[in-house]
């Protein structure tokens, strides 16, 4: 269907969502009144627009004009000007004040506001300062209108233009003309290929080296945010960037030198090989190394805890510690520094309780923290003490760009003298650097994690790098306790990490089962039956709160996207409950949902406690959809959140989640999809991470051959990082201690 152009005046803005992604207007043309819809983030009543689009038939609201792009003109007569000014387009102007201005200046009103704002102060009720503010707000609207108009020729939508204006201000057009690739780092959905197409549409040719240099930066950013690499070998960067940019290696080599000379990338020799960094990742890893060096140079005051002190705890609590556990407790309490690692059933929790008991007997002010809300909640449950997320511990605030700024830092450190940080394997370099910055020198520090689990979703490999650097004392618990050996989940997880095939039992006393199903579609159907009917009936489990489906991949018939749709229709089919759609995902009241990115602005209430921030991986139940108010009420593990619909794209259904998203969480029962696993996701510690999410019951559905291939593949995905190097290298950085 060919697009047509319709010109008219905006008679009414019928509906506009908070983000501007969807707006409904009444458009008055010379001959008719048209209902038009589209992404019109900055449209106001009284404006005249030329809209490009097509007519469509809505099943409920009938014929509508769907706008793909538009340009605008300022209102010209007093009626249109009044509608525009009284619509709220200009802050500081309501209907009454707008009428007073128009009565005095008529058709010249907008000219006066823009060029002679001091004249507004002649109107009763408007001071000179208020007049200046009205003119300033009008200019902002004018700047945005001009930017939208200027950027349309580059096929940048009005919504994208509004986001660009928010990031770059009124100089946005010039910045883009000078370097369209600057858009790639603004988190507004414009990738490198779009930037290339914008460059081809520019009126003036840009320097030839610009695209190559920006392509190198884009390659580094992609590897940092998508693959978790904090750095890349120069040779690998040259090869990857040359292939991506369709150019020769020499051009990339020259670009890297230029970027290094201008400090837009950093380099470091590691084991006689040159590695390239973005400045942010270089700064984070170096900061971690320097703070750990400082901690080692100024350690906590040594204690003199004896075995007899541990024996008193054993007598009081009715437990018997193993030798490894006793060593860990004495190391943590006496030296004040420890990395405690080990798999399931090896007594990490029991050891941690012993450490905390002795810390408390010393009168220490202790803080417990974990990277996610679910991990912090689990830590609270097993220690019977309050645990916080790292963000909450560091008293996070947010700047104008919605980026986290931590109140607790090197100038304003934490007031405690002992910190225990759990699930360190999940913590990326940026968050760990901020955590160490806030740690006062002399503070006792216990870091806990399972080094066999997956590295963090973010960049780096903090736990593994610190362990192999041998900088801090490390105790790895290897002994599986007799009580834990009764669990097939514990036994099989240790067999998996050793490269051995798990033992499956068909007896009901077992907590680990396998159901052989070869075809991915049949696997999905079996998982749906287990989730919806068989496990709840056999074990009295609640599907929503007790059972979690975990898949290696999002894609395919045994991936999360397909299984989520299947489970939603089984557990929460369409009936009278409200629903809302984004893309191809339907969200209904009572759905299980997951946050897919950190959102630091969302506020929540949990009993008498208030807080901010819903983070990547947080799982909740969608309790209510308030369509008129454009909010949803979501319960994230007791944190009740009024969730604006403008953030809906940050949510996904979570009846089934990926193994990577399950890190740091435990569930009473876990169902693992084990067929149709892509080759790049078929490796040992991915399966190990999935199995160790189960507390009471684990069921694998798929083929034993798939499980066997995953277990045999111990080639963990290579993650480049430099933390070990900075911690161990005899370099210029070793002598530089904050």
XYZ file of C-alpha atoms in Angstrom:
738
model
C 0.000 0.000 0.000
C 1.488 3.357 -1.048
C 1.924 6.020 1.609
C 0.136 9.347 1.233
C 0.605 12.772 2.842
C -2.163 14.497 4.794
C -1.890 18.062 6.083
C -3.969 19.335 8.956
C -4.181 20.937 12.378
C -3.960 18.855 15.561
C -7.412 19.366 17.031
C -6.964 17.095 20.049
C -4.350 14.795 21.528
C -6.644 11.938 22.494
C -3.977 9.694 24.035
C -0.198 9.769 24.487
C 1.812 7.220 26.456
C 4.610 8.429 28.714
C 7.451 7.481 26.362
C 5.836 8.957 23.244
C 5.961 5.611 21.416
C 2.195 5.704 20.816
C -0.048 8.736 20.364
C -3.620 9.140 19.105
C -4.668 12.522 17.695
C -7.664 14.111 15.986
C -6.299 15.709 12.808
C -8.437 18.474 11.266
C -7.933 18.784 7.497
C -9.754 21.189 5.159
C -12.413 18.546 4.465
C -12.636 16.082 7.376
C -11.654 15.081 10.915
C -9.256 12.105 10.919
C -8.139 9.838 13.744
C -4.362 9.420 13.356
C -1.936 7.266 15.340
C 1.862 6.941 15.542
C 5.044 7.721 17.467
C 4.501 11.462 18.072
C 6.478 12.192 21.242
C 6.264 15.969 21.108
C 2.960 16.713 19.376
C 0.548 19.295 20.818
C -2.897 20.651 20.020
C -2.964 23.575 17.597
C 0.120 22.516 15.622
C -0.082 22.068 11.860
C 1.545 18.896 10.547
C 2.133 17.164 7.231
C 1.846 13.455 8.018
C 3.069 10.590 5.831
C 1.334 7.247 6.301
C -1.435 4.836 5.311
C -5.044 4.197 6.310
C -5.645 1.071 8.394
C -8.734 -0.576 9.839
C -8.567 -1.098 13.634
C -10.759 -3.966 14.864
C -12.179 -1.840 17.720
C -11.759 1.813 16.730
C -12.345 1.571 12.998
C -10.521 3.542 10.302
C -7.279 5.254 11.390
C -4.407 6.985 9.642
C -1.131 5.359 10.698
C 1.688 7.952 10.631
C 5.198 6.794 9.735
C 6.794 10.278 9.705
C 5.723 13.900 9.860
C 6.878 17.487 9.613
C 5.270 20.447 11.306
C 4.529 24.127 10.989
C 3.783 26.575 13.752
C 0.138 27.583 14.223
C -0.726 30.756 12.331
C -4.088 32.097 13.540
C -5.129 33.028 17.062
C -7.408 29.992 17.474
C -4.607 27.542 16.643
C -2.071 29.501 18.732
C -4.425 29.410 21.725
C -4.930 25.655 21.420
C -1.161 25.182 21.156
C -0.213 27.360 24.144
C -3.035 26.114 26.389
C -2.231 22.450 25.660
C 0.783 22.430 28.000
C 3.339 22.533 25.205
C 5.155 25.411 26.927
C 5.838 25.027 30.644
C 4.561 27.998 32.611
C 1.616 28.648 30.287
C -1.866 27.445 31.096
C -5.178 28.237 29.388
C -5.867 31.453 31.356
C -2.393 32.936 30.861
C -2.337 31.883 27.185
C -5.621 33.707 26.603
C -4.268 36.897 28.202
C -1.179 36.829 25.961
C -3.191 36.206 22.771
C -5.693 38.945 23.625
C -2.780 41.395 23.775
C -0.558 40.206 20.905
C -2.914 38.288 18.577
C -1.276 36.620 15.577
C 2.123 38.006 16.683
C 2.086 35.991 19.937
C 4.709 33.391 18.976
C 6.978 36.076 17.483
C 6.807 37.993 20.784
C 7.521 34.916 22.923
C 10.512 33.954 20.797
C 12.133 37.342 20.127
C 10.671 39.904 22.541
C 9.812 37.974 25.737
C 10.241 41.087 27.898
C 6.938 42.359 26.429
C 5.127 39.513 28.190
C 5.872 41.154 31.554
C 3.458 43.938 30.606
C 0.624 41.467 31.190
C -0.776 41.355 34.713
C 0.486 38.287 36.607
C 3.615 37.717 34.489
C 6.880 38.935 35.992
C 9.996 39.654 33.955
C 11.582 36.469 35.341
C 8.503 34.416 34.422
C 8.552 35.905 30.926
C 12.172 34.805 30.483
C 11.281 31.295 31.672
C 8.379 31.071 29.208
C 10.711 32.111 26.396
C 13.328 29.570 27.516
C 10.787 26.724 27.539
C 9.427 27.824 24.165
C 12.972 27.741 22.781
C 13.433 24.167 24.020
C 10.299 23.126 22.159
C 11.469 25.043 19.126
C 14.896 23.368 19.271
C 13.281 19.937 19.474
C 10.985 20.716 16.550
C 13.939 21.867 14.459
C 15.971 18.780 15.368
C 13.113 16.454 14.421
C 12.707 18.302 11.127
C 16.455 18.279 10.364
C 16.931 14.614 11.232
C 13.956 13.332 9.238
C 16.038 13.490 6.054
C 18.355 10.889 7.612
C 15.409 8.570 8.332
C 15.632 9.185 12.065
C 12.174 8.962 13.615
C 10.610 11.661 15.772
C 10.886 9.397 18.812
C 14.584 8.768 18.158
C 15.078 12.502 17.615
C 13.504 13.283 20.985
C 15.872 10.814 22.673
C 18.840 12.252 20.788
C 17.861 15.781 21.852
C 17.692 14.637 25.482
C 21.229 13.228 25.238
C 22.948 15.787 22.991
C 20.948 18.983 23.477
C 20.317 21.661 20.848
C 23.658 21.002 19.137
C 22.555 17.473 18.232
C 22.290 18.082 14.476
C 25.827 19.494 14.208
C 27.231 16.644 16.306
C 25.580 14.092 14.028
C 26.757 15.853 10.882
C 30.303 15.843 12.215
C 30.139 12.239 13.440
C 26.967 10.150 12.980
C 28.704 7.250 14.755
C 28.432 9.146 18.033
C 24.811 7.905 18.060
C 25.984 4.308 18.565
C 26.938 4.877 22.210
C 23.788 6.756 23.290
C 21.591 3.709 24.089
C 18.806 4.914 21.787
C 18.692 1.934 19.424
C 20.877 3.240 16.593
C 23.562 0.721 15.674
C 26.666 0.997 13.544
C 24.918 0.026 10.297
C 22.319 2.775 10.805
C 25.122 5.262 11.452
C 26.795 4.162 8.207
C 23.575 4.819 6.292
C 23.274 8.265 7.915
C 26.836 9.082 6.854
C 25.966 8.187 3.244
C 23.077 10.687 3.360
C 25.159 13.591 4.666
C 25.663 16.544 2.359
C 29.384 16.869 3.172
C 31.805 13.952 2.997
C 33.500 13.068 6.291
C 37.180 12.099 6.699
C 37.753 8.561 5.446
C 39.421 7.441 8.658
C 36.372 8.379 10.805
C 34.325 5.292 9.897
C 37.311 2.993 10.494
C 38.171 4.488 13.893
C 34.558 4.461 15.037
C 34.244 0.876 13.785
C 37.178 -0.143 15.982
C 35.520 1.526 18.993
C 32.232 -0.183 18.141
C 33.999 -3.577 17.988
C 35.518 -2.989 21.423
C 32.155 -1.888 22.871
C 30.410 -4.926 21.387
C 32.975 -7.275 22.912
C 32.701 -5.527 26.277
C 28.905 -5.420 26.576
C 27.872 -8.492 24.556
C 30.755 -10.899 25.216
C 32.127 -9.710 28.554
C 35.697 -9.087 27.318
C 37.389 -6.243 29.174
C 40.141 -6.179 26.544
C 41.064 -7.838 23.240
C 44.447 -8.866 21.819
C 45.461 -6.312 19.213
C 45.823 -9.016 16.547
C 42.302 -10.315 17.231
C 40.862 -6.787 17.231
C 42.490 -6.070 13.850
C 41.081 -9.274 12.353
C 37.543 -8.826 13.765
C 37.276 -5.117 12.890
C 38.678 -5.629 9.368
C 36.079 -8.321 8.649
C 33.244 -6.263 10.105
C 34.234 -3.043 8.312
C 35.146 -4.810 5.047
C 38.596 -3.273 4.899
C 42.228 -4.388 5.125
C 44.269 -5.022 8.268
C 46.608 -2.075 7.645
C 43.730 0.412 7.806
C 42.650 -1.004 11.182
C 46.232 -0.973 12.441
C 46.563 2.729 11.588
C 43.182 3.480 13.222
C 44.225 1.727 16.456
C 47.409 3.809 16.615
C 45.404 6.993 16.087
C 42.876 6.048 18.786
C 45.722 5.227 21.180
C 47.461 8.539 20.485
C 44.265 10.435 21.302
C 43.597 8.288 24.427
C 40.273 6.991 23.108
C 41.559 3.459 23.678
C 44.203 2.124 26.052
C 46.816 -0.554 25.506
C 48.765 -2.852 27.812
C 51.359 -5.580 27.240
C 50.181 -8.829 28.843
C 52.477 -11.850 28.600
C 54.377 -10.208 25.730
C 51.155 -9.564 23.766
C 49.489 -6.188 23.255
C 45.888 -5.913 24.454
C 43.472 -3.070 23.688
C 40.891 -1.628 26.109
C 38.151 0.935 26.230
C 39.266 3.530 28.824
C 36.368 2.613 31.156
C 37.234 -1.092 31.405
C 40.958 -0.328 31.736
C 40.160 2.083 34.556
C 37.841 -0.391 36.350
C 40.251 -3.348 36.318
C 43.218 -1.203 37.298
C 41.164 0.373 40.099
C 40.245 -3.086 41.452
C 43.884 -4.173 41.388
C 45.106 -1.010 43.122
C 42.458 -1.247 45.844
C 43.291 -4.915 46.489
C 46.984 -3.970 46.698
C 46.055 -1.268 49.204
C 44.005 -3.762 51.223
C 47.001 -6.117 51.332
C 49.358 -3.283 52.361
C 46.968 -2.092 55.093
C 45.210 -5.294 56.229
C 42.709 -5.587 59.090
C 44.086 -5.874 62.621
C 44.881 -9.535 63.233
C 42.794 -11.479 65.757
C 43.802 -14.533 67.770
C 40.878 -16.896 67.374
C 41.677 -20.461 68.430
C 40.246 -23.862 67.586
C 38.687 -23.804 71.064
C 36.558 -20.821 69.995
C 35.236 -22.825 67.039
C 34.576 -25.834 69.308
C 32.376 -23.642 71.499
C 30.247 -22.775 68.440
C 30.035 -26.478 67.567
C 28.837 -27.260 71.065
C 26.313 -24.408 71.138
C 24.909 -24.963 67.625
C 25.171 -28.761 67.595
C 27.331 -28.984 64.478
C 30.720 -30.420 63.559
C 32.950 -28.445 61.191
C 35.271 -30.151 58.737
C 38.955 -29.305 58.671
C 38.561 -27.109 55.564
C 35.735 -25.211 57.241
C 37.774 -24.630 60.406
C 40.664 -23.337 58.309
C 38.311 -20.958 56.487
C 36.813 -19.622 59.738
C 40.219 -19.032 61.354
C 41.576 -17.382 58.191
C 38.585 -15.032 57.883
C 38.547 -14.066 61.565
C 42.283 -13.851 62.232
C 43.542 -12.435 58.925
C 40.336 -10.565 58.163
C 40.543 -11.423 54.435
C 39.223 -14.518 52.670
C 37.829 -15.833 49.409
C 35.549 -18.757 50.249
C 34.599 -20.957 47.317
C 33.133 -24.417 46.781
C 30.281 -26.299 45.161
C 26.901 -27.363 46.594
C 26.918 -29.487 49.729
C 30.442 -28.474 50.779
C 29.304 -26.332 53.695
C 29.824 -22.745 52.491
C 26.710 -21.570 54.346
C 27.613 -23.352 57.589
C 31.135 -21.926 57.385
C 29.801 -18.452 56.761
C 27.535 -18.667 59.809
C 30.546 -19.586 61.941
C 32.515 -16.626 60.615
C 29.617 -14.257 61.318
C 29.191 -15.619 64.853
C 32.827 -14.891 65.709
C 32.693 -11.488 64.005
C 29.700 -10.612 66.179
C 31.484 -11.793 69.340
C 34.252 -9.327 68.446
C 31.635 -6.563 68.362
C 32.116 -5.844 64.672
C 29.621 -3.862 62.614
C 28.915 -6.317 59.773
C 27.284 -5.731 56.386
C 26.092 -8.580 54.146
C 25.640 -7.987 50.419
C 24.929 -9.783 47.147
C 24.673 -8.558 43.536
C 20.917 -9.170 43.026
C 17.755 -8.882 45.058
C 17.090 -12.619 44.883
C 20.658 -13.453 45.949
C 20.436 -10.976 48.843
C 17.116 -12.459 49.940
C 18.575 -15.981 49.875
C 21.606 -14.782 51.849
C 19.271 -13.318 54.487
C 17.357 -16.591 54.726
C 20.423 -18.830 55.226
C 22.258 -16.502 57.663
C 19.233 -15.138 59.565
C 20.721 -11.675 59.138
C 19.835 -8.726 56.914
C 21.539 -8.735 53.516
C 21.419 -5.925 50.965
C 22.057 -5.637 47.278
C 25.412 -4.035 46.472
C 23.560 -1.048 45.005
C 21.604 -0.542 48.214
C 24.718 -1.032 50.361
C 26.507 1.683 48.383
C 23.431 3.970 48.625
C 22.946 4.390 44.919
C 21.503 7.559 43.381
C 20.879 8.423 39.719
C 22.124 11.231 37.553
C 20.279 12.985 34.712
C 21.227 10.191 32.293
C 19.745 7.591 34.679
C 23.224 6.250 35.422
C 24.071 4.996 38.922
C 26.081 7.254 41.184
C 27.120 5.706 44.490
C 26.944 7.864 47.611
C 29.390 5.524 49.330
C 32.781 5.832 47.673
C 36.454 6.423 48.407
C 35.681 9.875 49.884
C 32.664 8.594 51.840
C 33.420 4.940 52.703
C 31.110 2.462 54.410
C 30.866 2.848 58.172
C 31.166 -0.902 58.877
C 34.304 -2.846 59.802
C 33.373 -6.209 58.236
C 31.705 -7.006 54.908
C 30.640 -10.347 53.456
C 29.907 -10.316 49.714
C 28.157 -13.395 48.308
C 27.806 -14.638 44.708
C 31.008 -12.905 43.607
C 30.966 -14.911 40.360
C 28.066 -12.691 39.260
C 29.766 -9.347 39.938
C 31.218 -7.451 36.957
C 34.267 -5.176 37.009
C 32.336 -1.909 37.135
C 30.256 -2.854 40.187
C 33.192 -4.505 41.982
C 35.378 -1.438 41.429
C 32.662 0.723 43.007
C 32.318 -1.750 45.896
C 36.042 -1.756 46.677
C 36.191 2.045 46.435
C 33.647 2.234 49.271
C 35.456 -0.302 51.457
C 37.391 1.397 54.271
C 40.995 0.269 54.701
C 41.305 -2.152 57.624
C 37.795 -3.503 57.046
C 37.427 -7.278 57.228
C 36.369 -8.720 53.872
C 34.957 -12.159 53.048
C 34.188 -12.876 49.380
C 32.016 -15.915 48.674
C 31.288 -17.625 45.359
C 31.377 -20.786 43.273
C 34.276 -20.504 40.830
C 32.817 -23.288 38.656
C 29.725 -21.252 37.774
C 29.355 -18.983 34.777
C 31.141 -15.621 34.679
C 28.982 -12.510 35.190
C 26.553 -11.220 32.586
C 28.555 -7.983 32.621
C 32.211 -7.583 31.757
C 35.138 -9.344 33.406
C 35.766 -12.468 35.454
C 36.469 -11.048 38.911
C 36.230 -14.167 41.102
C 38.337 -16.391 38.864
C 40.960 -13.693 38.214
C 41.460 -12.929 41.920
C 41.711 -16.644 42.770
C 44.333 -17.408 40.106
C 46.303 -14.288 41.032
C 46.830 -15.789 44.512
C 46.670 -12.276 45.946
C 44.071 -12.889 48.663
C 43.793 -15.979 50.902
C 41.581 -18.589 49.212
C 39.914 -21.605 50.818
C 38.101 -23.989 48.467
C 35.729 -26.376 50.204
C 35.938 -29.749 48.435
C 34.457 -32.213 50.935
C 30.792 -33.062 50.365
C 29.069 -33.630 53.688
C 27.270 -36.876 54.436
C 23.867 -35.210 54.712
C 24.362 -33.498 51.323
C 25.341 -36.836 49.741
C 21.731 -37.977 50.216
C 20.817 -35.494 47.470
C 21.232 -36.637 43.882
C 21.267 -32.936 42.906
C 24.441 -32.418 44.963
C 26.075 -35.676 43.843
C 25.283 -35.129 40.169
C 26.408 -31.500 40.153
C 29.824 -32.589 41.412
C 29.912 -35.407 38.855
C 29.095 -32.920 36.081
C 31.885 -30.509 37.042
C 34.319 -33.469 37.114
C 33.232 -34.486 33.609
C 31.280 -37.551 34.718
C 27.821 -38.619 33.567
C 25.085 -38.049 36.186
C 23.234 -40.940 37.776
C 19.505 -40.880 37.145
C 16.933 -42.614 39.309
C 13.289 -43.394 38.655
C 12.443 -43.801 42.336
C 10.286 -41.150 43.960
C 12.866 -40.759 46.737
C 15.294 -39.263 44.238
C 15.444 -35.499 43.690
C 16.984 -35.726 40.182
C 15.153 -37.208 37.186
C 15.667 -37.367 33.436
C 12.897 -37.744 30.856
C 14.148 -38.844 27.451
C 12.600 -36.753 24.692
C 14.452 -36.295 21.422
C 12.478 -33.728 19.422
C 12.588 -30.121 20.696
C 8.830 -29.698 20.130
C 8.056 -32.796 22.183
C 10.515 -31.530 24.824
C 8.536 -28.294 25.090
C 5.229 -30.149 25.383
C 6.646 -32.426 28.113
C 8.016 -29.420 30.031
C 4.610 -27.737 29.833
C 2.897 -30.870 31.217
C 5.443 -31.188 34.039
C 5.121 -27.516 34.941
C 1.351 -27.259 34.733
C 0.143 -30.670 35.919
C 2.537 -33.423 36.901
C 4.911 -31.734 39.379
C 2.196 -29.711 41.185
C 0.051 -32.866 41.540
C 2.896 -35.182 42.599
C 4.774 -32.857 44.956
C 2.210 -30.230 45.959
C 4.253 -27.480 44.272
C 2.955 -24.092 43.168
C 3.879 -23.643 39.520
C 4.412 -19.875 39.768
C 6.427 -19.706 42.970
C 8.101 -23.129 43.275
C 8.936 -24.297 39.744
C 11.318 -22.668 37.276
C 11.976 -23.795 33.712
C 15.568 -23.118 32.610
C 16.792 -23.284 29.006
C 20.275 -22.901 27.527
C 18.919 -20.736 24.679
C 16.177 -18.233 23.898
C 15.664 -19.584 20.391
C 14.091 -22.701 18.939
C 11.230 -24.928 20.075
C 13.120 -25.795 23.276
C 14.084 -22.152 23.915
C 12.574 -19.663 26.347
C 10.557 -17.665 23.790
C 8.538 -20.661 22.572
C 8.188 -22.341 25.973
C 7.086 -19.091 27.654
C 4.212 -18.677 25.184
C 3.281 -22.334 25.686
C 3.325 -22.123 29.485
C 1.449 -18.817 29.541
C -1.426 -20.378 27.633
C -1.412 -23.366 30.014
C -1.074 -21.522 33.320
C -2.584 -18.111 32.558
C -4.779 -18.353 29.436
C -6.682 -15.384 28.103
C -9.922 -14.793 29.965
C -11.312 -11.670 31.626
C -7.978 -10.381 32.956
C -6.443 -7.303 31.363
C -3.526 -7.695 28.970
C -1.083 -5.470 27.112
C 1.089 -6.262 24.082
C 4.566 -5.168 23.033
C 6.037 -6.638 19.873
C 4.955 -10.266 19.767
C 4.725 -10.692 23.558
C 1.392 -10.492 25.385
C 1.519 -9.641 29.094
C -1.494 -10.586 31.210
C -2.396 -9.987 34.804
C -0.974 -12.848 36.950
C 1.878 -13.504 34.499
C 5.352 -14.349 35.760
C 7.757 -11.711 34.399
C 11.451 -10.820 34.514
C 13.301 -7.507 34.342
C 15.898 -7.696 31.541
C 18.005 -4.609 32.277
C 18.944 -2.499 35.286
C 16.391 0.255 35.872
C 17.595 2.520 38.651
C 14.583 4.862 38.604
C 11.801 2.407 39.485
C 10.559 2.855 43.047
C 9.269 0.024 45.236
C 7.681 -0.539 48.631
C 8.220 -3.608 50.815
C 6.292 -3.306 54.046
C 7.670 -0.196 55.782
C 10.755 -0.144 53.559
C 11.060 2.040 50.466
C 13.698 1.770 47.775
C 14.656 2.334 44.165
C 15.923 0.062 41.435
C 14.671 -3.091 39.740
C 17.571 -4.992 38.249
C 18.423 -7.330 35.399
C 17.213 -10.831 36.349
C 14.644 -9.798 39.001
C 11.536 -12.008 38.739
C 8.047 -10.890 39.703
C 4.310 -11.451 39.311
C 2.276 -8.951 37.285
C -0.550 -8.274 39.739
C -2.551 -5.583 37.944
C -2.611 -3.634 34.683
C -4.012 -0.090 34.973
C -4.428 0.865 31.340
C -5.849 4.337 31.972
C -3.003 5.216 34.377
C -0.376 3.610 32.104
C 1.087 1.576 34.955
C 1.302 -2.034 36.035
C 1.562 -3.286 39.611
C 4.331 -5.894 39.806
C 5.427 -7.831 42.888
C 9.178 -8.491 42.693
C 9.692 -10.853 45.642
C 7.682 -8.623 47.968
C 8.876 -5.329 46.468
C 5.652 -3.812 45.133
C 6.410 -1.617 42.119
C 4.231 0.774 40.129
C 5.745 -0.080 36.772
C 5.101 2.489 33.980
C 4.055 0.889 30.699
C 6.749 2.940 28.943
C 9.285 0.467 30.385
C 7.386 -2.551 29.105
C 10.162 -3.339 26.614
C 12.411 -4.078 29.621
C 10.199 -7.005 30.657
C 9.812 -10.533 29.343
C 7.795 -13.546 30.439
C 9.719 -15.703 32.895
C 7.943 -19.023 33.164
C 11.095 -20.100 31.327
C 14.405 -18.231 31.653
C 17.891 -18.763 30.264
C 20.583 -20.364 32.407
C 22.560 -17.120 32.288
C 19.578 -15.230 33.759
C 19.163 -17.844 36.516
C 22.542 -17.088 38.107
C 22.364 -16.177 41.776
C 18.889 -17.672 42.188
C 17.626 -20.908 43.733
C 14.260 -22.526 43.079
C 12.498 -25.372 44.850
C 12.124 -27.258 41.577
C 13.938 -26.768 38.260
C 13.079 -28.204 34.843
C 15.980 -28.044 32.372
C 15.482 -28.203 28.593
C 18.209 -30.518 27.257
C 17.674 -30.930 23.548
C 18.227 -28.671 20.550
C 21.044 -26.906 22.429
C 23.148 -24.729 20.069
C 26.789 -25.787 19.812
C 28.093 -22.526 21.296
C 25.954 -23.123 24.420
C 26.774 -26.799 24.791
C 29.406 -26.749 27.537
C 29.936 -28.126 31.028
C 29.696 -25.216 33.421
C 26.486 -23.998 31.738
C 24.814 -27.301 32.652
C 26.432 -27.212 36.109
C 25.009 -23.740 36.737
C 21.516 -24.914 35.699
C 21.555 -27.995 37.934
C 22.810 -26.077 40.979
C 19.803 -23.726 40.778
C 17.595 -26.567 42.122
C 17.081 -26.895 45.879
C 14.683 -29.852 46.164
C 13.982 -31.247 42.692
C 15.724 -31.208 39.303
C 14.273 -32.683 36.107
C 16.125 -32.713 32.792
C 13.983 -33.135 29.691
C 15.702 -34.000 26.423
C 18.354 -36.504 25.479
C 21.126 -38.082 27.510
C 23.307 -37.596 24.442
C 22.834 -33.809 24.709
C 23.774 -33.907 28.397
C 26.794 -36.076 27.593
C 28.041 -33.608 24.945
C 27.649 -30.688 27.352
C 29.545 -32.508 30.095
C 32.362 -33.562 27.760
C 32.882 -29.999 26.520
C 35.008 -28.312 29.186
C 36.150 -25.573 26.797
C 34.647 -22.643 28.628
C 33.937 -19.636 26.492
C 37.146 -17.577 26.483
C 36.752 -14.288 28.283
C 39.599 -11.830 27.947
C 40.382 -9.837 31.084
C 43.420 -8.147 32.609
C 42.698 -8.176 36.347
C 45.091 -11.053 37.052
C 47.793 -9.209 35.106
C 47.300 -5.981 37.048
C 47.370 -7.916 40.332
C 50.518 -9.907 39.584
C 52.561 -7.950 37.034
C 55.739 -6.213 38.048
C 54.710 -3.023 36.342
C 54.409 0.685 36.812
C 50.974 0.156 38.384
C 52.180 -2.043 41.246
C 53.892 0.896 42.938
C 50.883 3.190 42.533
C 48.629 2.571 45.521
C 45.735 4.878 46.379
